[in-house]
Coordinates of C-alpha atoms in Angstrom, one line a residue:
Chain K
M1 CA 31.1 24.8 -17.4
W2 CA 29.2 26.0 -14.1
K3 CA 30.5 29.1 -12.7
N4 CA 28.9 29.2 -9.3
R5 CA 26.4 27.3 -7.3
E6 CA 23.6 29.9 -8.0
Q7 CA 23.5 29.1 -11.8
M8 CA 24.1 25.3 -11.3
P9 CA 20.9 23.4 -12.5
I10 CA 19.2 21.5 -9.8
L11 CA 18.5 18.6 -12.2
E12 CA 20.1 17.9 -15.5
T13 CA 19.6 15.0 -18.0
K14 CA 22.4 13.8 -20.1
H15 CA 21.8 12.0 -23.2
I16 CA 18.5 10.3 -21.7
T17 CA 17.1 7.9 -24.0
K18 CA 14.0 5.5 -23.9
H19 CA 12.6 3.6 -26.8
F20 CA 9.5 1.3 -27.0
D21 CA 9.7 -1.5 -29.6
G22 CA 12.4 0.4 -31.5
V23 CA 10.5 3.6 -31.7
Y24 CA 12.5 6.4 -29.5
A25 CA 10.0 8.1 -27.1
V26 CA 13.1 10.1 -25.9
N27 CA 16.2 10.4 -27.8
K28 CA 19.5 11.6 -26.3
L29 CA 18.0 14.2 -24.6
S30 CA 19.9 16.6 -22.4
I31 CA 18.2 19.4 -20.7
N32 CA 18.3 21.3 -17.6
F33 CA 16.1 22.5 -14.8
E34 CA 16.8 25.3 -12.6
A35 CA 15.7 26.2 -9.1
G36 CA 13.5 29.1 -8.6
K37 CA 12.1 28.8 -12.1
I38 CA 9.3 27.4 -14.0
T39 CA 10.4 25.3 -16.9
G40 CA 7.6 24.4 -19.6
I41 CA 7.8 21.6 -21.8
I42 CA 5.9 21.5 -24.8
G43 CA 5.6 19.4 -27.8
P44 CA 2.8 17.6 -29.8
N45 CA 1.2 14.5 -28.4
G46 CA 3.6 11.6 -28.6
S47 CA 6.7 13.9 -28.6
G48 CA 7.9 12.3 -25.3
K49 CA 7.0 14.8 -22.6
S50 CA 5.3 12.2 -20.4
T51 CA 7.7 9.5 -21.1
L52 CA 10.7 11.9 -19.9
I53 CA 8.8 12.8 -16.8
N54 CA 8.1 9.0 -16.3
T55 CA 11.8 8.1 -16.7
L56 CA 12.9 10.9 -14.4
T57 CA 10.6 9.9 -11.6
G58 CA 11.5 6.1 -11.8
M59 CA 8.0 5.0 -13.1
I60 CA 9.8 3.4 -16.2
P61 CA 13.5 2.5 -16.5
I62 CA 16.1 4.6 -18.5
D63 CA 17.5 2.9 -21.4
S64 CA 20.7 4.9 -21.4
G65 CA 21.9 8.3 -20.3
E66 CA 21.9 9.7 -16.9
M67 CA 20.5 12.3 -14.7
I68 CA 22.4 14.6 -12.2
V69 CA 20.6 15.9 -9.3
A70 CA 21.9 19.0 -7.6
G71 CA 25.0 18.7 -9.6
A72 CA 26.3 16.0 -7.2
E73 CA 24.2 12.8 -7.5
R74 CA 24.8 11.0 -10.9
L75 CA 21.9 8.6 -11.6
Q76 CA 21.8 5.9 -14.2
R77 CA 18.4 4.7 -13.0
V78 CA 16.3 6.1 -10.4
K79 CA 13.7 3.8 -8.5
A80 CA 10.2 5.2 -7.7
H81 CA 10.8 4.9 -3.9
E82 CA 13.9 6.9 -4.0
V83 CA 12.3 9.8 -6.0
A84 CA 11.2 11.6 -3.1
S85 CA 14.5 11.2 -1.2
Y86 CA 16.2 13.0 -4.2
G87 CA 13.9 15.8 -3.6
M88 CA 11.7 15.2 -6.7
T89 CA 7.9 14.6 -6.7
R90 CA 5.4 14.7 -9.4
T91 CA 1.6 14.7 -10.5
F92 CA 0.3 12.6 -13.0
Q93 CA -1.6 13.4 -16.4
D94 CA -4.3 10.9 -15.5
V95 CA -4.6 11.9 -12.0
R96 CA -3.6 9.3 -9.5
L97 CA -5.0 9.5 -5.8
F98 CA -5.6 7.0 -3.0
E99 CA -9.2 6.5 -4.2
Q100 CA -10.5 4.5 -1.5
M101 CA -9.4 7.0 1.2
P102 CA -11.0 10.1 2.4
V103 CA -9.6 13.4 1.0
I104 CA -7.9 14.4 4.2
D105 CA -6.3 11.0 4.5
N106 CA -4.7 11.3 1.1
I107 CA -2.9 14.3 2.6
L108 CA -2.1 12.6 6.1
V109 CA -0.5 9.7 4.6
V110 CA 2.0 11.8 2.9
L111 CA 2.9 13.3 6.3
T112 CA 3.6 9.9 7.7
E113 CA 6.4 9.6 10.0
R114 CA 9.5 7.8 8.2
S115 CA 10.2 5.9 11.4
I116 CA 7.7 3.0 11.2
W117 CA 7.9 2.4 14.9
K118 CA 6.6 5.9 15.7
A119 CA 4.0 5.6 12.8
L120 CA 2.7 2.4 14.4
F121 CA 1.6 4.0 17.5
E122 CA 1.3 7.5 16.7
K123 CA -2.0 9.1 15.9
H124 CA -1.7 11.8 13.4
G125 CA -1.0 14.7 15.6
A126 CA -2.3 18.2 15.8
L127 CA 0.8 19.3 13.7
H128 CA -0.1 17.0 10.8
L129 CA -3.9 18.0 10.9
E130 CA -2.7 21.7 10.9
K131 CA -0.6 21.0 7.9
A132 CA -3.4 19.1 6.2
E133 CA -5.8 21.8 6.7
E134 CA -3.3 24.3 5.5
V135 CA -2.8 22.6 2.2
L136 CA -6.5 21.7 1.6
K137 CA -7.4 25.0 2.4
K138 CA -5.2 26.5 0.0
V139 CA -6.7 24.4 -3.0
G140 CA -10.1 24.9 -1.6
L141 CA -10.9 21.2 -0.7
W142 CA -11.1 21.6 3.1
D143 CA -14.9 21.2 3.1
K144 CA -14.6 18.1 1.1
R145 CA -12.1 16.7 3.6
D146 CA -14.3 13.5 4.6
E147 CA -15.3 12.6 0.9
L148 CA -13.6 9.6 -0.5
A149 CA -11.3 10.7 -3.2
K150 CA -13.0 8.7 -5.9
N151 CA -16.3 10.7 -5.2
L152 CA -14.4 13.9 -6.2
S153 CA -15.2 15.8 -9.5
Y154 CA -12.4 15.7 -12.0
G155 CA -11.0 19.2 -11.4
Q156 CA -11.2 18.6 -7.6
R157 CA -9.1 15.4 -8.2
K158 CA -6.4 17.4 -9.8
L159 CA -6.5 19.9 -7.0
L160 CA -5.9 17.2 -4.5
E161 CA -2.9 15.9 -6.2
I162 CA -1.6 19.4 -6.1
A163 CA -2.4 19.5 -2.5
R164 CA -0.6 16.3 -1.8
V165 CA 2.5 17.9 -3.5
L166 CA 2.3 20.7 -1.1
A167 CA 1.9 18.3 1.7
M168 CA 5.0 16.6 0.7
I169 CA 7.0 20.0 0.5
H170 CA 5.8 20.8 4.2
C171 CA 6.6 17.6 5.7
G172 CA 7.9 15.0 3.4
V173 CA 11.2 13.2 3.4
G174 CA 14.1 15.5 3.0
D175 CA 13.5 18.8 0.9
I176 CA 11.5 18.5 -2.1
N177 CA 13.0 20.8 -4.7
I178 CA 11.9 19.5 -8.0
I179 CA 8.2 19.2 -8.9
F180 CA 6.9 17.8 -12.0
L181 CA 3.3 18.8 -13.1
D182 CA 2.0 16.7 -16.0
E183 CA -0.8 18.8 -17.4
P184 CA -2.2 20.1 -14.2
F185 CA -4.6 22.4 -16.0
A186 CA -6.2 20.0 -18.2
G187 CA -10.1 20.0 -17.4
L188 CA -10.1 22.6 -14.7
F189 CA -12.5 25.5 -14.3
P190 CA -10.9 29.0 -14.7
E191 CA -11.2 29.6 -10.9
M192 CA -9.4 26.3 -10.3
I193 CA -6.7 27.4 -12.8
K194 CA -6.1 30.4 -10.8
I195 CA -5.5 28.4 -7.7
V196 CA -3.0 26.2 -9.4
T197 CA -1.2 29.0 -11.1
G198 CA -1.1 30.7 -7.7
V199 CA 0.6 27.8 -6.1
M200 CA 3.0 27.4 -9.0
K201 CA 4.2 31.0 -8.7
E202 CA 4.6 30.6 -4.8
L203 CA 6.6 27.2 -5.2
R204 CA 8.8 29.2 -7.8
D205 CA 9.3 32.1 -5.4
Q206 CA 10.2 29.6 -2.7
G207 CA 13.2 28.4 -5.0
K208 CA 11.6 25.2 -6.1
A209 CA 12.2 23.9 -9.8
V210 CA 8.7 23.6 -11.2
I211 CA 8.5 21.6 -14.4
L212 CA 5.1 22.2 -16.3
I213 CA 3.8 20.0 -19.1
E214 CA 1.0 21.9 -20.7
H215 CA -0.8 22.3 -23.9
N216 CA -2.4 25.6 -23.0
M217 CA -0.1 28.1 -24.9
D218 CA -1.5 31.1 -22.8
L219 CA -0.5 29.4 -19.5
I220 CA 2.8 28.4 -20.8
R221 CA 3.5 32.0 -21.9
E222 CA 2.4 33.4 -18.6
L223 CA 4.0 31.0 -16.3
S224 CA 7.1 29.6 -17.9
D225 CA 10.6 31.3 -17.3
H226 CA 12.1 29.0 -19.9
I227 CA 10.7 26.3 -22.3
Y228 CA 11.8 23.3 -24.1
V229 CA 9.8 22.0 -27.2
L230 CA 10.1 18.5 -27.7
D231 CA 9.3 16.7 -31.2
S232 CA 9.6 12.9 -31.8
G233 CA 11.6 12.7 -28.5
E234 CA 14.3 15.1 -29.5
L235 CA 14.7 18.7 -28.6
L236 CA 13.4 21.0 -31.2
A237 CA 13.8 24.4 -29.4
E238 CA 14.6 26.0 -26.3
G239 CA 14.6 29.4 -24.7
K240 CA 12.3 32.1 -23.5
P241 CA 8.7 31.5 -24.3
G242 CA 8.2 34.6 -26.2
D243 CA 11.1 33.9 -28.4
V244 CA 10.6 30.2 -28.7
L245 CA 6.9 30.2 -29.4
A246 CA 7.6 32.7 -32.3
R247 CA 9.9 30.4 -34.2
K248 CA 8.7 29.1 -37.3
D249 CA 9.9 25.6 -36.9
V250 CA 8.1 25.4 -33.6
I251 CA 4.9 26.9 -35.1
E252 CA 5.2 24.4 -37.8
A253 CA 5.9 21.4 -35.6
Y254 CA 3.4 22.0 -32.9
L255 CA 1.2 24.9 -33.2
G256 CA 0.4 24.8 -36.7
E257 CA -0.5 21.1 -36.9
Chain N
M1 CA -28.6 -28.8 27.4
D2 CA -30.4 -26.7 24.7
I3 CA -28.6 -27.1 21.3
I4 CA -29.3 -23.6 20.0
P5 CA -27.3 -21.8 22.7
Q6 CA -24.4 -24.3 22.1
L7 CA -24.4 -23.9 18.3
I8 CA -24.2 -20.1 18.6
L9 CA -21.3 -20.3 21.1
N10 CA -19.5 -22.8 18.8
S11 CA -20.1 -20.6 15.8
I12 CA -18.8 -17.5 17.7
I13 CA -15.7 -19.7 18.7
A14 CA -15.0 -20.7 15.4
G15 CA -15.7 -17.2 14.0
A16 CA -13.0 -15.7 16.3
I17 CA -10.3 -18.2 14.9
Y18 CA -11.6 -17.8 11.4
A19 CA -11.6 -14.1 11.9
M20 CA -7.9 -14.0 13.1
I21 CA -6.8 -16.1 10.2
A22 CA -8.8 -14.0 7.9
L23 CA -7.5 -10.7 9.4
G24 CA -3.8 -11.6 8.9
F25 CA -4.4 -13.1 5.3
N26 CA -6.4 -9.6 4.3
L27 CA -3.7 -7.6 5.7
I28 CA -1.0 -9.3 3.5
Y29 CA -3.3 -9.7 0.5
G30 CA -4.5 -6.1 0.6
T31 CA -1.1 -4.7 0.9
A32 CA 1.2 -6.9 -1.1
K33 CA -1.7 -8.1 -3.5
F34 CA -0.9 -11.7 -3.9
F35 CA -2.3 -15.0 -2.6
D36 CA 0.1 -16.0 0.3
L37 CA -0.3 -19.6 0.7
G38 CA 2.8 -19.8 2.9
Y39 CA 0.8 -17.8 5.4
G40 CA -1.0 -21.0 6.3
A41 CA 2.0 -22.9 7.5
L42 CA 2.8 -20.1 9.7
T43 CA -0.3 -20.9 11.9
A44 CA 1.4 -24.4 12.5
V45 CA 4.9 -22.7 13.2
G46 CA 3.1 -20.6 15.8
G47 CA 1.8 -23.8 17.3
Y48 CA 5.0 -25.7 17.2
A49 CA 7.0 -22.9 18.5
V50 CA 4.8 -22.9 21.7
F51 CA 5.0 -26.7 21.9
Y52 CA 8.9 -26.3 21.9
F53 CA 9.0 -23.6 24.5
Y54 CA 6.2 -24.7 26.8
K55 CA 6.3 -28.4 26.5
T56 CA 9.9 -29.2 25.7
L57 CA 11.8 -26.5 27.3
G58 CA 9.2 -26.1 30.1
L59 CA 9.0 -22.4 29.9
D60 CA 6.4 -20.3 31.4
L61 CA 3.1 -20.4 29.4
Y62 CA 2.6 -16.8 28.8
V63 CA 6.5 -16.3 27.9
S64 CA 6.1 -19.3 25.6
I65 CA 3.1 -17.8 23.7
L66 CA 4.9 -14.2 23.5
L67 CA 7.9 -16.0 22.2
G68 CA 5.9 -18.0 19.8
V69 CA 3.9 -15.0 18.4
L70 CA 7.1 -13.1 18.0
I71 CA 9.0 -15.8 16.3
V72 CA 6.1 -16.4 13.8
G73 CA 6.1 -12.7 12.9
V74 CA 9.9 -12.7 12.3
I75 CA 9.6 -15.7 10.2
G76 CA 6.9 -14.1 8.1
F77 CA 9.0 -11.0 7.8
I78 CA 12.2 -13.1 6.8
V79 CA 10.2 -15.1 4.2
Y80 CA 9.0 -11.8 2.8
K81 CA 12.5 -10.3 2.6
L82 CA 14.0 -13.4 1.2
V83 CA 11.4 -14.6 -1.2
Y84 CA 8.4 -12.2 -1.8
S85 CA 10.4 -9.0 -1.9
P86 CA 12.8 -9.8 -4.5
L87 CA 10.2 -11.0 -6.7
R88 CA 8.0 -8.3 -6.4
K89 CA 10.9 -5.9 -7.2
R90 CA 11.2 -7.9 -10.5
K91 CA 7.5 -7.3 -10.9
S92 CA 6.7 -11.1 -11.2
S93 CA 3.1 -11.8 -11.8
G94 CA 0.7 -13.1 -9.2
M95 CA 1.1 -16.6 -10.6
V96 CA 4.9 -16.6 -9.9
L97 CA 4.3 -15.3 -6.4
L98 CA 1.5 -17.9 -5.7
V99 CA 3.9 -20.7 -6.8
A100 CA 6.6 -19.2 -4.6
A101 CA 4.1 -19.1 -1.7
L102 CA 3.1 -22.7 -2.4
G103 CA 6.8 -23.5 -2.1
V104 CA 7.0 -21.6 1.2
L105 CA 4.2 -23.6 2.5
T106 CA 5.4 -26.9 1.6
A107 CA 8.9 -26.1 2.9
L108 CA 7.6 -24.9 6.2
Q109 CA 5.6 -27.7 6.6
A110 CA 8.3 -30.1 5.8
I111 CA 10.7 -28.5 8.3
I112 CA 8.2 -28.6 11.0
A113 CA 7.7 -32.4 10.5
I114 CA 11.3 -33.0 10.3
L115 CA 11.7 -31.2 13.7
F116 CA 8.9 -32.4 15.5
T117 CA 7.6 -35.4 13.5
S118 CA 4.0 -35.3 11.9
Q119 CA 2.2 -36.5 15.0
F120 CA -0.7 -34.8 16.4
Q121 CA 0.3 -32.8 19.4
T122 CA -1.6 -30.9 21.9
L123 CA -0.5 -27.9 23.7
S124 CA -2.6 -28.0 26.8
Q125 CA -1.3 -29.9 30.0
N126 CA -4.3 -31.6 31.2
S127 CA -7.4 -31.0 29.0
S128 CA -9.5 -33.1 31.2
S129 CA -9.4 -31.0 34.2
E130 CA -10.0 -27.9 32.2
Q131 CA -12.5 -25.4 33.7
V132 CA -15.9 -25.3 31.7
F133 CA -18.2 -22.4 32.0
N134 CA -21.7 -22.2 31.2
I135 CA -22.9 -19.1 29.1
L136 CA -26.4 -18.6 28.2
G137 CA -27.2 -22.4 28.4
G138 CA -24.1 -23.4 26.4
A139 CA -20.7 -24.9 27.6
I140 CA -17.5 -23.2 27.0
T141 CA -14.0 -24.2 27.8
Q142 CA -11.5 -21.7 29.6
T143 CA -9.3 -22.0 26.4
Q144 CA -12.1 -21.3 24.3
L145 CA -13.2 -18.3 26.3
V146 CA -9.6 -17.1 26.1
T147 CA -9.4 -17.5 22.4
L148 CA -12.7 -15.6 22.0
I149 CA -11.3 -12.6 24.1
I150 CA -7.9 -12.5 22.4
G151 CA -9.6 -12.7 19.1
F152 CA -11.8 -9.9 19.7
V153 CA -9.1 -7.8 21.4
I154 CA -7.0 -8.4 18.2
M155 CA -9.8 -7.2 15.9
I156 CA -10.4 -4.1 17.8
V157 CA -6.7 -3.2 18.0
I158 CA -6.2 -3.8 14.5
G159 CA -9.1 -1.8 13.6
L160 CA -7.9 1.1 15.6
V161 CA -4.4 1.0 14.3
F162 CA -5.8 1.2 11.0
R163 CA -8.4 3.9 11.6
Y164 CA -6.2 6.2 13.6
T165 CA -2.5 5.8 13.1
L166 CA -0.4 6.8 10.1
F167 CA 0.9 3.4 9.8
G168 CA -2.6 2.4 8.9
K169 CA -3.0 5.2 6.5
A170 CA 0.0 4.2 4.7
V171 CA -0.9 0.6 4.6
K172 CA -4.2 1.5 3.0
A173 CA -2.3 3.8 0.7
I174 CA 0.0 1.0 -0.6
G175 CA -3.0 -1.3 -1.1
D176 CA -4.7 1.4 -3.1
D177 CA -1.7 2.5 -5.4
E178 CA 1.7 1.3 -4.4
E179 CA 3.6 3.1 -7.1
V180 CA 2.0 6.4 -6.1
S181 CA 2.7 5.6 -2.5
K182 CA 6.5 5.2 -3.3
I183 CA 6.3 8.6 -5.4
V184 CA 4.9 10.5 -2.5
G185 CA 7.6 9.2 -0.2
V186 CA 5.7 6.6 1.8
N187 CA 8.5 3.7 2.7
T188 CA 6.6 1.0 0.9
E189 CA 9.2 -1.7 1.5
N190 CA 9.5 -1.0 5.2
I191 CA 5.7 -0.8 5.6
I192 CA 5.1 -4.1 3.8
G193 CA 7.8 -5.8 5.8
W194 CA 5.9 -4.8 8.7
V195 CA 2.5 -5.8 7.6
F196 CA 4.2 -9.4 6.9
F197 CA 5.3 -9.2 10.6
I198 CA 2.0 -8.3 11.9
G199 CA -0.3 -10.4 9.6
S200 CA 2.0 -13.5 10.4
A201 CA 1.9 -12.8 14.0
I202 CA -1.8 -12.8 14.1
G203 CA -2.1 -16.0 12.0
G204 CA 0.7 -17.7 14.4
L205 CA -1.5 -16.6 17.4
A206 CA -4.4 -18.3 15.8
G207 CA -2.6 -21.3 15.3
I208 CA -1.4 -21.2 19.0
L209 CA -4.9 -20.9 20.3
I210 CA -6.0 -23.9 18.2
G211 CA -3.2 -25.9 19.7
F212 CA -4.5 -25.3 23.2
D213 CA -8.2 -26.0 22.1
T214 CA -7.7 -29.1 20.0
G215 CA -4.2 -29.5 18.8
I216 CA -1.5 -29.1 16.1
E217 CA 0.0 -30.8 13.3
P218 CA 2.4 -29.8 10.6
T219 CA -0.2 -29.7 8.0
M220 CA -3.0 -27.9 9.9
G221 CA -2.1 -24.7 8.1
L222 CA -3.8 -25.2 4.7
S223 CA -7.3 -26.0 6.0
L224 CA -7.0 -23.2 8.3
L225 CA -6.0 -20.8 5.6
L226 CA -8.7 -22.0 3.1
K227 CA -11.3 -21.1 5.7
G228 CA -9.7 -17.6 6.3
V229 CA -9.7 -17.1 2.5
I230 CA -13.3 -18.2 2.3
A231 CA -14.2 -15.8 4.9
C232 CA -12.2 -13.1 3.2
I233 CA -14.0 -13.7 -0.2
I234 CA -17.4 -13.9 1.2
G235 CA -16.9 -10.7 3.2
G236 CA -15.1 -8.8 0.6
I237 CA -11.5 -9.6 -0.3
G238 CA -8.9 -7.0 0.7
N239 CA -11.3 -5.3 3.0
V240 CA -10.3 -5.9 6.7
Y241 CA -13.6 -5.6 8.3
G242 CA -15.1 -7.9 5.4
G243 CA -12.9 -10.5 6.3
V244 CA -14.1 -10.5 10.1
L245 CA -17.7 -10.3 9.1
G246 CA -17.3 -13.1 6.5
A247 CA -15.4 -15.2 9.2
F248 CA -18.4 -15.1 11.6
L249 CA -20.8 -15.6 8.6
L250 CA -19.0 -18.7 7.7
A251 CA -18.6 -20.1 11.2
F252 CA -22.4 -19.5 11.8
I253 CA -23.2 -21.4 8.5
E254 CA -21.0 -24.1 9.2
N255 CA -22.2 -24.9 12.7
F256 CA -25.8 -24.4 12.0
G257 CA -25.3 -26.5 8.7
I258 CA -24.3 -29.5 10.7
W259 CA -27.4 -29.2 13.1
H260 CA -29.0 -32.2 11.8
I261 CA -26.2 -33.9 10.1
S262 CA -22.7 -35.4 10.7
G263 CA -19.7 -32.8 11.4
E264 CA -17.8 -34.2 8.6
W265 CA -20.1 -32.1 6.3
K266 CA -18.6 -28.7 7.7
D267 CA -15.9 -28.3 5.0
A268 CA -18.4 -29.2 2.2
I269 CA -20.7 -26.6 3.6
A270 CA -18.0 -24.0 3.7
F271 CA -17.0 -24.7 0.0
A272 CA -20.6 -24.6 -1.1
V273 CA -20.9 -21.3 0.3
L274 CA -17.8 -20.2 -1.2
I275 CA -18.9 -21.3 -4.8
L276 CA -22.1 -19.7 -4.3
F277 CA -20.5 -16.5 -3.3
L278 CA -18.0 -16.7 -6.3
L279 CA -21.2 -17.3 -8.6
F280 CA -23.5 -14.7 -7.3
R281 CA -21.6 -12.0 -5.2
P282 CA -17.8 -12.3 -6.2
H283 CA -17.0 -9.2 -4.6
G284 CA -18.2 -10.3 -1.3
I285 CA -20.6 -8.7 1.0
L286 CA -18.5 -5.5 1.6
R287 CA -16.9 -4.2 -1.5
K288 CA -13.4 -2.8 -1.1

């Protein structure tokens, strides 16, 4: 099936299924995500987009099916603490930060040395601060570095989550290659949207697989190289955004609702 | 001798002990998010470990204390790995963990009683000849002075570790949102293991110091733990500094409360304070 490494998807799902009380949130879903591409996932509310990401990042267990990371690692289940070591990270639809910690600490903690012994005695070094400064400046939160995360505005909180992803890529465990963004644009001002789209394009150009869940069709069209349309936990359509978004069944299921 | 300086001094000494207990408890509670009753028994484990090394084996005092602290830390870590960690992985409720911790408390106390009998023991060699210092008109023994100094050193060290190290940030992050900590690659299992080691070691050290000041018995842990917990609740549970603040406040209220009445009222006063706080300021003085 795969011809060479270049075209091999970095993450595949095979018949992933998850149901809650008899309702299939995700039903035998087999889709691929490729490196160096932005893959959009769209679908009406309750179509299983977030559930899919939650299963793939170990937040909830998979009922059946498996995921294949980098064509090699076949996983029936993934645990939340292993997600980063498989090269994956994510943001959350309902932004999840370390609320009681200052903005800069939210970033520094991601840069924590994996060796506890070192971390125990090591003050965050100049290198860590430099990285933290770099990612916070990128999202425009450097001036807010000493504020508690809970005191940020909604949009700033979303940006901090993006900065945390960037920090993981810079200095986290292993290489982060797969980045799930769950509605990163919701509630953002236009200039903030520009920052996030910039970051996403940069990640794509660095060869990362960026997976975008989004309701804003203009942004999906602008950013996605490939999209999947989910409906009731099943795959309704896939392909180039221009083609897929013109399909009648897609419009009926989603856009025309 | 004037009574007020002595009351103040007693309060500070008791406060330092409570603060250590509260510090260890808060560390564990703030990170692992359950009520670790077993932590109480670890104070006794510390006392008895030193009793064994120092009195039975006749090792050097400082070597004995060091070994005692390390052993308590290791036992705390082992208990976490064997009991709490598997339960937490299964996402057991706080009630299940509480019952498990009660089991740990009872088991540890029983093991100590089997090995050392339930008799009250003291760690100091010759308490009658102990040096007594006069500070600001109050009397303080050498042991108490050492307790005070160690207590403050530990508070400062823990404060610094939390403020400035990456480990401290990771611990805070886990307390804040453990699931997200995992997702962003913080090695939560390892760090919680270390928190149990450090927290237990602090509790053990408190037990050792009490052993030198007054004495040890297998069941000493529970009442100490309760004092530590009261300190945490009135100071602000899960807040490391709150626990220390609450400890000194509690110690002052206890000691000044019995100014004109008998010492047996201490516990009654402590729990009355607890109830007042639970009723009128359940978050404690410092909110987390």
